[in-house]
């Protein structure tokens, strides 16, 4: 398993948290995903043999957020 913290801009409310956690959590190979709204971070633990960090980033960006 690989753990990464992504810096995500544009998150401002509870809906942002649930939207990101739900959509990323549905990807195959995701173990955990946790949004830290106050820090602008998303912690994700995933199996790199099943899902790529690029796929995770795209899911978040497709919802209108910017991943730094």
PDB file of N, CA and C in Angstrom:
ATOM      1  N   UNK A   1       0.842  -1.189   0.000  1.00  0.00           N
ATOM      2  CA  UNK A   1       0.000   0.000   0.000  1.00  0.00           C
ATOM      3  C   UNK A   1       0.884   1.248   0.000  1.00  0.00           C
ATOM      4  N   UNK A   2       0.391   2.258  -0.690  1.00  0.00           N
ATOM      5  CA  UNK A   2       1.069   3.535  -0.778  1.00  0.00           C
ATOM      6  C   UNK A   2       0.195   4.599  -0.127  1.00  0.00           C
ATOM      7  N   UNK A   3       0.819   5.483   0.659  1.00  0.00           N
ATOM      8  CA  UNK A   3       0.102   6.587   1.292  1.00  0.00           C
ATOM      9  C   UNK A   3       0.583   7.894   0.681  1.00  0.00           C
ATOM     10  N   UNK A   4      -0.367   8.739   0.284  1.00  0.00           N
ATOM     11  CA  UNK A   4      -0.048  10.049  -0.287  1.00  0.00           C
ATOM     12  C   UNK A   4      -0.968  11.100   0.317  1.00  0.00           C
ATOM     13  N   UNK A   5      -0.452  12.304   0.430  1.00  0.00           N
ATOM     14  CA  UNK A   5      -1.257  13.450   0.822  1.00  0.00           C
ATOM     15  C   UNK A   5      -1.280  14.404  -0.360  1.00  0.00           C
ATOM     16  N   UNK A   6      -2.470  14.680  -0.840  1.00  0.00           N
ATOM     17  CA  UNK A   6      -2.648  15.589  -1.976  1.00  0.00           C
ATOM     18  C   UNK A   6      -3.111  16.945  -1.476  1.00  0.00           C
ATOM     19  N   UNK A   7      -2.549  17.998  -2.010  1.00  0.00           N
ATOM     20  CA  UNK A   7      -2.983  19.363  -1.701  1.00  0.00           C
ATOM     21  C   UNK A   7      -4.090  19.710  -2.687  1.00  0.00           C
ATOM     22  N   UNK A   8      -5.292  19.942  -2.173  1.00  0.00           N
ATOM     23  CA  UNK A   8      -6.457  20.177  -3.027  1.00  0.00           C
ATOM     24  C   UNK A   8      -7.034  21.557  -2.722  1.00  0.00           C
ATOM     25  N   UNK A   9      -7.183  22.365  -3.760  1.00  0.00           N
ATOM     26  CA  UNK A   9      -7.744  23.702  -3.611  1.00  0.00           C
ATOM     27  C   UNK A   9      -9.192  23.718  -4.089  1.00  0.00           C
ATOM     28  N   UNK A  10     -10.007  24.532  -3.431  1.00  0.00           N
ATOM     29  CA  UNK A  10     -11.392  24.688  -3.842  1.00  0.00           C
ATOM     30  C   UNK A  10     -12.389  23.985  -2.938  1.00  0.00           C
ATOM     31  N   UNK A  11     -11.898  23.263  -1.932  1.00  0.00           N
ATOM     32  CA  UNK A  11     -12.801  22.590  -0.996  1.00  0.00           C
ATOM     33  C   UNK A  11     -13.239  23.594   0.064  1.00  0.00           C
ATOM     34  N   UNK A  12     -14.557  23.647   0.329  1.00  0.00           N
ATOM     35  CA  UNK A  12     -15.028  24.663   1.270  1.00  0.00           C
ATOM     36  C   UNK A  12     -16.120  24.202   2.226  1.00  0.00           C
ATOM     37  N   UNK A  13     -16.647  22.980   2.057  1.00  0.00           N
ATOM     38  CA  UNK A  13     -17.796  22.602   2.887  1.00  0.00           C
ATOM     39  C   UNK A  13     -17.894  21.088   3.050  1.00  0.00           C
ATOM     40  N   UNK A  14     -18.879  20.676   3.795  1.00  0.00           N
ATOM     41  CA  UNK A  14     -19.120  19.257   4.029  1.00  0.00           C
ATOM     42  C   UNK A  14     -19.427  18.487   2.761  1.00  0.00           C
ATOM     43  N   UNK A  15     -20.105  19.153   1.830  1.00  0.00           N
ATOM     44  CA  UNK A  15     -20.409  18.490   0.558  1.00  0.00           C
ATOM     45  C   UNK A  15     -19.113  18.145  -0.178  1.00  0.00           C
ATOM     46  N   UNK A  16     -18.144  19.038  -0.113  1.00  0.00           N
ATOM     47  CA  UNK A  16     -16.846  18.785  -0.759  1.00  0.00           C
ATOM     48  C   UNK A  16     -16.201  17.531  -0.175  1.00  0.00           C
ATOM     49  N   UNK A  17     -16.266  17.416   1.140  1.00  0.00           N
ATOM     50  CA  UNK A  17     -15.679  16.262   1.814  1.00  0.00           C
ATOM     51  C   UNK A  17     -16.337  14.973   1.334  1.00  0.00           C
ATOM     52  N   UNK A  18     -17.656  14.917   1.416  1.00  0.00           N
ATOM     53  CA  UNK A  18     -18.350  13.683   1.050  1.00  0.00           C
ATOM     54  C   UNK A  18     -18.202  13.376  -0.432  1.00  0.00           C
ATOM     55  N   UNK A  19     -18.200  14.387  -1.268  1.00  0.00           N
ATOM     56  CA  UNK A  19     -18.071  14.182  -2.703  1.00  0.00           C
ATOM     57  C   UNK A  19     -16.721  13.547  -3.054  1.00  0.00           C
ATOM     58  N   UNK A  20     -15.652  14.086  -2.513  1.00  0.00           N
ATOM     59  CA  UNK A  20     -14.315  13.555  -2.798  1.00  0.00           C
ATOM     60  C   UNK A  20     -14.132  12.180  -2.171  1.00  0.00           C
ATOM     61  N   UNK A  21     -14.505  12.032  -0.905  1.00  0.00           N
ATOM     62  CA  UNK A  21     -14.312  10.742  -0.231  1.00  0.00           C
ATOM     63  C   UNK A  21     -15.102   9.634  -0.915  1.00  0.00           C
ATOM     64  N   UNK A  22     -16.322   9.946  -1.349  1.00  0.00           N
ATOM     65  CA  UNK A  22     -17.145   8.929  -2.001  1.00  0.00           C
ATOM     66  C   UNK A  22     -16.609   8.555  -3.377  1.00  0.00           C
ATOM     67  N   UNK A  23     -16.277   9.544  -4.186  1.00  0.00           N
ATOM     68  CA  UNK A  23     -15.840   9.250  -5.558  1.00  0.00           C
ATOM     69  C   UNK A  23     -14.484   8.566  -5.588  1.00  0.00           C
ATOM     70  N   UNK A  24     -13.546   9.025  -4.797  1.00  0.00           N
ATOM     71  CA  UNK A  24     -12.224   8.387  -4.762  1.00  0.00           C
ATOM     72  C   UNK A  24     -12.338   7.006  -4.120  1.00  0.00           C
ATOM     73  N   UNK A  25     -13.147   6.905  -3.091  1.00  0.00           N
ATOM     74  CA  UNK A  25     -13.318   5.627  -2.389  1.00  0.00           C
ATOM     75  C   UNK A  25     -13.889   4.518  -3.254  1.00  0.00           C
ATOM     76  N   UNK A  26     -14.565   4.871  -4.344  1.00  0.00           N
ATOM     77  CA  UNK A  26     -15.156   3.868  -5.235  1.00  0.00           C
ATOM     78  C   UNK A  26     -14.150   3.278  -6.213  1.00  0.00           C
ATOM     79  N   UNK A  27     -12.976   3.888  -6.332  1.00  0.00           N
ATOM     80  CA  UNK A  27     -11.964   3.356  -7.248  1.00  0.00           C
ATOM     81  C   UNK A  27     -11.409   2.038  -6.711  1.00  0.00           C
ATOM     82  N   UNK A  28     -11.169   1.097  -7.616  1.00  0.00           N
ATOM     83  CA  UNK A  28     -10.560  -0.170  -7.223  1.00  0.00           C
ATOM     84  C   UNK A  28      -9.155   0.096  -6.715  1.00  0.00           C
ATOM     85  N   UNK A  29      -8.788  -0.511  -5.600  1.00  0.00           N
ATOM     86  CA  UNK A  29      -7.447  -0.370  -5.064  1.00  0.00           C
ATOM     87  C   UNK A  29      -7.311   0.686  -3.977  1.00  0.00           C
ATOM     88  N   UNK A  30      -8.387   1.428  -3.705  1.00  0.00           N
ATOM     89  CA  UNK A  30      -8.349   2.447  -2.654  1.00  0.00           C
ATOM     90  C   UNK A  30      -8.634   1.774  -1.315  1.00  0.00           C
ATOM     91  N   UNK A  31      -7.737   1.970  -0.356  1.00  0.00           N
ATOM     92  CA  UNK A  31      -7.973   1.436   0.985  1.00  0.00           C
ATOM     93  C   UNK A  31      -8.671   2.476   1.849  1.00  0.00           C
ATOM     94  N   UNK A  32      -8.102   3.695   1.904  1.00  0.00           N
ATOM     95  CA  UNK A  32      -8.721   4.764   2.685  1.00  0.00           C
ATOM     96  C   UNK A  32      -8.574   6.097   1.955  1.00  0.00           C
ATOM     97  N   UNK A  33      -9.521   6.983   2.208  1.00  0.00           N
ATOM     98  CA  UNK A  33      -9.438   8.364   1.713  1.00  0.00           C
ATOM     99  C   UNK A  33     -10.052   9.257   2.783  1.00  0.00           C
ATOM    100  N   UNK A  34      -9.303  10.293   3.169  1.00  0.00           N
ATOM    101  CA  UNK A  34      -9.755  11.191   4.227  1.00  0.00           C
ATOM    102  C   UNK A  34      -9.462  12.626   3.825  1.00  0.00           C
ATOM    103  N   UNK A  35     -10.513  13.438   3.788  1.00  0.00           N
ATOM    104  CA  UNK A  35     -10.381  14.856   3.452  1.00  0.00           C
ATOM    105  C   UNK A  35     -10.193  15.658   4.741  1.00  0.00           C
ATOM    106  N   UNK A  36      -9.191  16.538   4.734  1.00  0.00           N
ATOM    107  CA  UNK A  36      -8.950  17.461   5.842  1.00  0.00           C
ATOM    108  C   UNK A  36      -9.218  18.868   5.306  1.00  0.00           C
ATOM    109  N   UNK A  37     -10.463  19.288   5.447  1.00  0.00           N
ATOM    110  CA  UNK A  37     -10.934  20.539   4.865  1.00  0.00           C
ATOM    111  C   UNK A  37     -10.111  21.746   5.324  1.00  0.00           C
ATOM    112  N   UNK A  38      -9.852  21.820   6.629  1.00  0.00           N
ATOM    113  CA  UNK A  38      -9.152  22.981   7.178  1.00  0.00           C
ATOM    114  C   UNK A  38      -7.713  23.107   6.672  1.00  0.00           C
ATOM    115  N   UNK A  39      -7.092  21.971   6.317  1.00  0.00           N
ATOM    116  CA  UNK A  39      -5.717  21.985   5.807  1.00  0.00           C
ATOM    117  C   UNK A  39      -5.654  22.002   4.283  1.00  0.00           C
ATOM    118  N   UNK A  40      -6.777  21.696   3.633  1.00  0.00           N
ATOM    119  CA  UNK A  40      -6.792  21.599   2.181  1.00  0.00           C
ATOM    120  C   UNK A  40      -6.076  20.363   1.672  1.00  0.00           C
ATOM    121  N   UNK A  41      -6.086  19.310   2.499  1.00  0.00           N
ATOM    122  CA  UNK A  41      -5.396  18.070   2.142  1.00  0.00           C
ATOM    123  C   UNK A  41      -6.356  16.901   1.993  1.00  0.00           C
ATOM    124  N   UNK A  42      -5.955  15.961   1.146  1.00  0.00           N
ATOM    125  CA  UNK A  42      -6.663  14.688   1.026  1.00  0.00           C
ATOM    126  C   UNK A  42      -5.624  13.593   1.206  1.00  0.00           C
ATOM    127  N   UNK A  43      -5.794  12.790   2.258  1.00  0.00           N
ATOM    128  CA  UNK A  43      -4.917  11.653   2.499  1.00  0.00           C
ATOM    129  C   UNK A  43      -5.535  10.431   1.841  1.00  0.00           C
ATOM    130  N   UNK A  44      -4.740   9.713   1.084  1.00  0.00           N
ATOM    131  CA  UNK A  44      -5.245   8.531   0.400  1.00  0.00           C
ATOM    132  C   UNK A  44      -4.237   7.391   0.536  1.00  0.00           C
ATOM    133  N   UNK A  45      -4.755   6.208   0.851  1.00  0.00           N
ATOM    134  CA  UNK A  45      -3.958   4.990   0.911  1.00  0.00           C
ATOM    135  C   UNK A  45      -4.487   4.074  -0.175  1.00  0.00           C
ATOM    136  N   UNK A  46      -3.585   3.600  -1.052  1.00  0.00           N
ATOM    137  CA  UNK A  46      -4.029   2.838  -2.209  1.00  0.00           C
ATOM    138  C   UNK A  46      -2.999   1.798  -2.632  1.00  0.00           C
ATOM    139  N   UNK A  47      -3.470   0.837  -3.408  1.00  0.00           N
ATOM    140  CA  UNK A  47      -2.618  -0.206  -3.982  1.00  0.00           C
ATOM    141  C   UNK A  47      -2.185   0.267  -5.366  1.00  0.00           C
ATOM    142  N   UNK A  48      -0.898   0.615  -5.546  1.00  0.00           N
ATOM    143  CA  UNK A  48      -0.452   1.155  -6.833  1.00  0.00           C
ATOM    144  C   UNK A  48      -0.511   0.148  -7.982  1.00  0.00           C
ATOM    145  N   UNK A  49      -0.724  -1.115  -7.671  1.00  0.00           N
ATOM    146  CA  UNK A  49      -0.880  -2.116  -8.728  1.00  0.00           C
ATOM    147  C   UNK A  49      -2.306  -2.123  -9.279  1.00  0.00           C
ATOM    148  N   UNK A  50      -3.235  -1.510  -8.547  1.00  0.00           N
ATOM    149  CA  UNK A  50      -4.637  -1.491  -8.972  1.00  0.00           C
ATOM    150  C   UNK A  50      -5.114  -0.119  -9.418  1.00  0.00           C
ATOM    151  N   UNK A  51      -4.519   0.929  -8.858  1.00  0.00           N
ATOM    152  CA  UNK A  51      -4.931   2.293  -9.198  1.00  0.00           C
ATOM    153  C   UNK A  51      -3.706   3.199  -9.183  1.00  0.00           C
ATOM    154  N   UNK A  52      -3.672   4.116 -10.122  1.00  0.00           N
ATOM    155  CA  UNK A  52      -2.550   5.033 -10.271  1.00  0.00           C
ATOM    156  C   UNK A  52      -2.891   6.364  -9.611  1.00  0.00           C
ATOM    157  N   UNK A  53      -1.883   7.056  -9.101  1.00  0.00           N
ATOM    158  CA  UNK A  53      -2.106   8.367  -8.495  1.00  0.00           C
ATOM    159  C   UNK A  53      -2.734   9.335  -9.497  1.00  0.00           C
ATOM    160  N   UNK A  54      -2.391   9.180 -10.765  1.00  0.00           N
ATOM    161  CA  UNK A  54      -2.972  10.012 -11.822  1.00  0.00           C
ATOM    162  C   UNK A  54      -4.490   9.820 -11.893  1.00  0.00           C
ATOM    163  N   UNK A  55      -4.956   8.586 -11.736  1.00  0.00           N
ATOM    164  CA  UNK A  55      -6.397   8.309 -11.754  1.00  0.00           C
ATOM    165  C   UNK A  55      -7.101   8.991 -10.582  1.00  0.00           C
ATOM    166  N   UNK A  56      -6.475   8.956  -9.427  1.00  0.00           N
ATOM    167  CA  UNK A  56      -7.042   9.583  -8.233  1.00  0.00           C
ATOM    168  C   UNK A  56      -7.136  11.096  -8.441  1.00  0.00           C
ATOM    169  N   UNK A  57      -6.062  11.674  -8.942  1.00  0.00           N
ATOM    170  CA  UNK A  57      -6.025  13.115  -9.210  1.00  0.00           C
ATOM    171  C   UNK A  57      -7.097  13.518 -10.217  1.00  0.00           C
ATOM    172  N   UNK A  58      -7.260  12.732 -11.271  1.00  0.00           N
ATOM    173  CA  UNK A  58      -8.264  13.043 -12.294  1.00  0.00           C
ATOM    174  C   UNK A  58      -9.675  13.026 -11.728  1.00  0.00           C
ATOM    175  N   UNK A  59      -9.976  12.056 -10.870  1.00  0.00           N
ATOM    176  CA  UNK A  59     -11.306  11.970 -10.254  1.00  0.00           C
ATOM    177  C   UNK A  59     -11.594  13.252  -9.468  1.00  0.00           C
ATOM    178  N   UNK A  60     -10.608  13.718  -8.704  1.00  0.00           N
ATOM    179  CA  UNK A  60     -10.789  14.934  -7.905  1.00  0.00           C
ATOM    180  C   UNK A  60     -10.935  16.153  -8.806  1.00  0.00           C
ATOM    181  N   UNK A  61     -10.086  16.260  -9.816  1.00  0.00           N
ATOM    182  CA  UNK A  61     -10.128  17.422 -10.714  1.00  0.00           C
ATOM    183  C   UNK A  61     -11.407  17.448 -11.547  1.00  0.00           C
ATOM    184  N   UNK A  62     -11.939  16.280 -11.895  1.00  0.00           N
ATOM    185  CA  UNK A  62     -13.183  16.217 -12.667  1.00  0.00           C
ATOM    186  C   UNK A  62     -14.375  16.732 -11.876  1.00  0.00           C
ATOM    187  N   UNK A  63     -14.218  16.860 -10.556  1.00  0.00           N
ATOM    188  CA  UNK A  63     -15.289  17.405  -9.710  1.00  0.00           C
ATOM    189  C   UNK A  63     -15.144  18.916  -9.530  1.00  0.00           C
ATOM    190  N   UNK A  64     -14.126  19.498 -10.168  1.00  0.00           N
ATOM    191  CA  UNK A  64     -13.966  20.947 -10.116  1.00  0.00           C
ATOM    192  C   UNK A  64     -12.943  21.455  -9.116  1.00  0.00           C
ATOM    193  N   UNK A  65     -12.157  20.569  -8.534  1.00  0.00           N
ATOM    194  CA  UNK A  65     -11.129  20.979  -7.588  1.00  0.00           C
ATOM    195  C   UNK A  65      -9.770  20.968  -8.276  1.00  0.00           C
ATOM    196  N   UNK A  66      -8.828  21.727  -7.717  1.00  0.00           N
ATOM    197  CA  UNK A  66      -7.479  21.776  -8.260  1.00  0.00           C
ATOM    198  C   UNK A  66      -6.540  21.001  -7.345  1.00  0.00           C
ATOM    199  N   UNK A  67      -5.818  20.058  -7.920  1.00  0.00           N
ATOM    200  CA  UNK A  67      -4.827  19.287  -7.160  1.00  0.00           C
ATOM    201  C   UNK A  67      -3.463  19.857  -7.483  1.00  0.00           C
ATOM    202  N   UNK A  68      -2.776  20.347  -6.446  1.00  0.00           N
ATOM    203  CA  UNK A  68      -1.449  20.955  -6.639  1.00  0.00           C
ATOM    204  C   UNK A  68      -0.376  19.881  -6.713  1.00  0.00           C
TER     205      UNK A  68
END
